[in-house]
Amino acid sequence: MIVNFLPKPLQKKEKYVIALLLLLILMVSTQFDSIVQSDMPLQATNRQAENPNNVLYGHIHIARTGGTSLNRQIATNYERVCGNKGFTNHLRFKYIKNNNLMESTNFDECDFISTEKDYTFWDQFEHQGRPVELHVPCKNPVSHLMSMVNYDGKAFDCGDGIAKQIDDVSHYVTHRFSQTLSQKENFALKCFDTSNTDKYVEYMAHNLENTKINRLYKEMEKKKFHLQEDECVWEYPKMMDFIRKYMIDHFDYYAFCEECIGSTNDLFL
């Protein structure tokens, strides 16, 4: 007796069902991709109902404070978000960069702006007749220093030249923040602790309109992790005190955060 192990040829009806299923899978996949990475124009309608105070919220993206992830999370959840790492309807960083969206966007249509640009970027909003609330992410100075040194592909040296090593990475903060922002007409500066960015995303739910399309947030940033056990600084409390004091005394960003966190301008209080 010969047993035939070959599968039976598909009948015409079975072929039709399989083709229909494949078409359905393709349609679902295409729709899913459009939801995650949509490229639709900004929705500028009904702003007054959702943002009755007509406030423009700004996120000052300080390097190595989780700003890329935060911008993309806000853009995923809320309408009229404009950022160099994520727009409400443009979540692909390459698309934003290649199409110069931050240069071509009419910011009158935005309720939330996140940018890594020089702090003078915000000058254009001073006399537009709309209140501006800038949010500054604050990170522990020593931890922030280690993140910046690591991002530069270096190892922090606990020997001589501590101040110089700090100065060498200070460009990550000096170009993006200045205390002069607090002196601008119609501007308010607020701060938040970067150790809980999810809380910040939830906080903005009270100020921004939820997106009309449910999107799935996908982490895109390739992070360069640094481990405390590989960093000598944590073994020397006096050195950490020196670093913290030096950064607060010499850079507006750290001086602002030192004064703001725990004050009435702390968003989490």
PDB file of N, CA, C and O in Angstrom, residues 241-266:
ATOM      1  N   ASP A 241      29.687  67.386  45.062  1.00  0.00           N
ATOM      2  CA  ASP A 241      29.277  68.700  45.572  1.00  0.00           C
ATOM      3  C   ASP A 241      29.927  69.824  44.770  1.00  0.00           C
ATOM      4  O   ASP A 241      29.282  70.830  44.457  1.00  0.00           O
ATOM      5  N   PHE A 242      31.207  69.637  44.432  1.00  0.00           N
ATOM      6  CA  PHE A 242      31.921  70.649  43.643  1.00  0.00           C
ATOM      7  C   PHE A 242      31.294  70.784  42.257  1.00  0.00           C
ATOM      8  O   PHE A 242      31.063  71.897  41.766  1.00  0.00           O
ATOM      9  N   ILE A 243      31.016  69.647  41.618  1.00  0.00           N
ATOM     10  CA  ILE A 243      30.433  69.654  40.276  1.00  0.00           C
ATOM     11  C   ILE A 243      29.077  70.346  40.279  1.00  0.00           C
ATOM     12  O   ILE A 243      28.793  71.218  39.439  1.00  0.00           O
ATOM     13  N   ARG A 244      28.260  69.977  41.234  1.00  0.00           N
ATOM     14  CA  ARG A 244      26.920  70.559  41.325  1.00  0.00           C
ATOM     15  C   ARG A 244      26.990  72.073  41.522  1.00  0.00           C
ATOM     16  O   ARG A 244      26.302  72.833  40.830  1.00  0.00           O
ATOM     17  N   LYS A 245      27.833  72.517  42.423  1.00  0.00           N
ATOM     18  CA  LYS A 245      27.966  73.943  42.694  1.00  0.00           C
ATOM     19  C   LYS A 245      28.537  74.685  41.481  1.00  0.00           C
ATOM     20  O   LYS A 245      28.065  75.773  41.125  1.00  0.00           O
ATOM     21  N   TYR A 246      29.525  74.088  40.842  1.00  0.00           N
ATOM     22  CA  TYR A 246      30.144  74.728  39.674  1.00  0.00           C
ATOM     23  C   TYR A 246      29.110  74.912  38.560  1.00  0.00           C
ATOM     24  O   TYR A 246      29.044  75.975  37.928  1.00  0.00           O
ATOM     25  N   MET A 247      28.302  73.894  38.320  1.00  0.00           N
ATOM     26  CA  MET A 247      27.320  73.954  37.231  1.00  0.00           C
ATOM     27  C   MET A 247      26.220  74.971  37.536  1.00  0.00           C
ATOM     28  O   MET A 247      25.773  75.712  36.649  1.00  0.00           O
ATOM     29  N   ILE A 248      25.802  75.042  38.792  1.00  0.00           N
ATOM     30  CA  ILE A 248      24.771  76.005  39.183  1.00  0.00           C
ATOM     31  C   ILE A 248      25.308  77.433  39.106  1.00  0.00           C
ATOM     32  O   ILE A 248      24.608  78.358  38.660  1.00  0.00           O
ATOM     33  N   ASP A 249      26.557  77.613  39.497  1.00  0.00           N
ATOM     34  CA  ASP A 249      27.157  78.957  39.522  1.00  0.00           C
ATOM     35  C   ASP A 249      27.502  79.488  38.131  1.00  0.00           C
ATOM     36  O   ASP A 249      27.548  80.704  37.924  1.00  0.00           O
ATOM     37  N   HIS A 250      27.744  78.588  37.171  1.00  0.00           N
ATOM     38  CA  HIS A 250      28.266  79.018  35.880  1.00  0.00           C
ATOM     39  C   HIS A 250      27.271  78.940  34.715  1.00  0.00           C
ATOM     40  O   HIS A 250      27.533  79.532  33.656  1.00  0.00           O
ATOM     41  N   PHE A 251      26.155  78.242  34.900  1.00  0.00           N
ATOM     42  CA  PHE A 251      25.249  78.043  33.765  1.00  0.00           C
ATOM     43  C   PHE A 251      23.800  78.347  34.156  1.00  0.00           C
ATOM     44  O   PHE A 251      23.298  77.822  35.159  1.00  0.00           O
ATOM     45  N   ASP A 252      23.150  79.182  33.351  1.00  0.00           N
ATOM     46  CA  ASP A 252      21.777  79.616  33.629  1.00  0.00           C
ATOM     47  C   ASP A 252      20.820  78.446  33.819  1.00  0.00           C
ATOM     48  O   ASP A 252      19.930  78.491  34.679  1.00  0.00           O
ATOM     49  N   TYR A 253      20.982  77.425  33.007  1.00  0.00           N
ATOM     50  CA  TYR A 253      20.053  76.293  33.056  1.00  0.00           C
ATOM     51  C   TYR A 253      20.018  75.651  34.437  1.00  0.00           C
ATOM     52  O   TYR A 253      18.943  75.428  35.019  1.00  0.00           O
ATOM     53  N   TYR A 254      21.181  75.349  34.989  1.00  0.00           N
ATOM     54  CA  TYR A 254      21.226  74.676  36.298  1.00  0.00           C
ATOM     55  C   TYR A 254      20.817  75.619  37.428  1.00  0.00           C
ATOM     56  O   TYR A 254      20.187  75.182  38.402  1.00  0.00           O
ATOM     57  N   ALA A 255      21.129  76.898  37.288  1.00  0.00           N
ATOM     58  CA  ALA A 255      20.701  77.874  38.293  1.00  0.00           C
ATOM     59  C   ALA A 255      19.183  77.990  38.314  1.00  0.00           C
ATOM     60  O   ALA A 255      18.569  78.058  39.386  1.00  0.00           O
ATOM     61  N   PHE A 256      18.589  77.993  37.127  1.00  0.00           N
ATOM     62  CA  PHE A 256      17.128  78.062  37.042  1.00  0.00           C
ATOM     63  C   PHE A 256      16.497  76.829  37.688  1.00  0.00           C
ATOM     64  O   PHE A 256      15.549  76.940  38.479  1.00  0.00           O
ATOM     65  N   CYS A 257      16.991  75.652  37.333  1.00  0.00           N
ATOM     66  CA  CYS A 257      16.412  74.414  37.865  1.00  0.00           C
ATOM     67  C   CYS A 257      16.560  74.342  39.387  1.00  0.00           C
ATOM     68  O   CYS A 257      15.642  73.891  40.088  1.00  0.00           O
ATOM     69  N   GLU A 258      17.700  74.787  39.904  1.00  0.00           N
ATOM     70  CA  GLU A 258      17.928  74.778  41.344  1.00  0.00           C
ATOM     71  C   GLU A 258      16.876  75.610  42.065  1.00  0.00           C
ATOM     72  O   GLU A 258      16.381  75.237  43.131  1.00  0.00           O
ATOM     73  N   GLU A 259      16.515  76.724  41.473  1.00  0.00           N
ATOM     74  CA  GLU A 259      15.534  77.620  42.093  1.00  0.00           C
ATOM     75  C   GLU A 259      14.099  77.173  41.840  1.00  0.00           C
ATOM     76  O   GLU A 259      13.222  77.371  42.686  1.00  0.00           O
ATOM     77  N   CYS A 260      13.867  76.553  40.693  1.00  0.00           N
ATOM     78  CA  CYS A 260      12.496  76.247  40.277  1.00  0.00           C
ATOM     79  C   CYS A 260      11.937  74.958  40.888  1.00  0.00           C
ATOM     80  O   CYS A 260      10.791  74.940  41.319  1.00  0.00           O
ATOM     81  N   ILE A 261      12.730  73.891  40.877  1.00  0.00           N
ATOM     82  CA  ILE A 261      12.225  72.610  41.393  1.00  0.00           C
ATOM     83  C   ILE A 261      11.844  72.770  42.870  1.00  0.00           C
ATOM     84  O   ILE A 261      12.634  73.214  43.691  1.00  0.00           O
ATOM     85  N   GLY A 262      10.627  72.413  43.175  1.00  0.00           N
ATOM     86  CA  GLY A 262      10.113  72.534  44.532  1.00  0.00           C
ATOM     87  C   GLY A 262       9.422  73.869  44.802  1.00  0.00           C
ATOM     88  O   GLY A 262       8.864  74.082  45.886  1.00  0.00           O
ATOM     89  N   SER A 263       9.419  74.764  43.800  1.00  0.00           N
ATOM     90  CA  SER A 263       8.759  76.054  43.955  1.00  0.00           C
ATOM     91  C   SER A 263       7.344  76.023  43.354  1.00  0.00           C
ATOM     92  O   SER A 263       6.897  74.984  42.852  1.00  0.00           O
ATOM     93  N   THR A 264       6.676  77.154  43.363  1.00  0.00           N
ATOM     94  CA  THR A 264       5.331  77.215  42.777  1.00  0.00           C
ATOM     95  C   THR A 264       5.352  77.056  41.267  1.00  0.00           C
ATOM     96  O   THR A 264       4.294  76.847  40.653  1.00  0.00           O
ATOM     97  N   ASN A 265       6.518  77.143  40.648  1.00  0.00           N
ATOM     98  CA  ASN A 265       6.634  76.976  39.197  1.00  0.00           C
ATOM     99  C   ASN A 265       6.993  75.532  38.809  1.00  0.00           C
ATOM    100  O   ASN A 265       7.192  75.255  37.630  1.00  0.00           O
ATOM    101  N   ASP A 266       7.059  74.649  39.792  1.00  0.00           N
ATOM    102  CA  ASP A 266       7.288  73.225  39.530  1.00  0.00           C
ATOM    103  C   ASP A 266       5.962  72.616  39.096  1.00  0.00           C
ATOM    104  O   ASP A 266       4.977  72.629  39.844  1.00  0.00           O
TER     105      ASP A 266
END
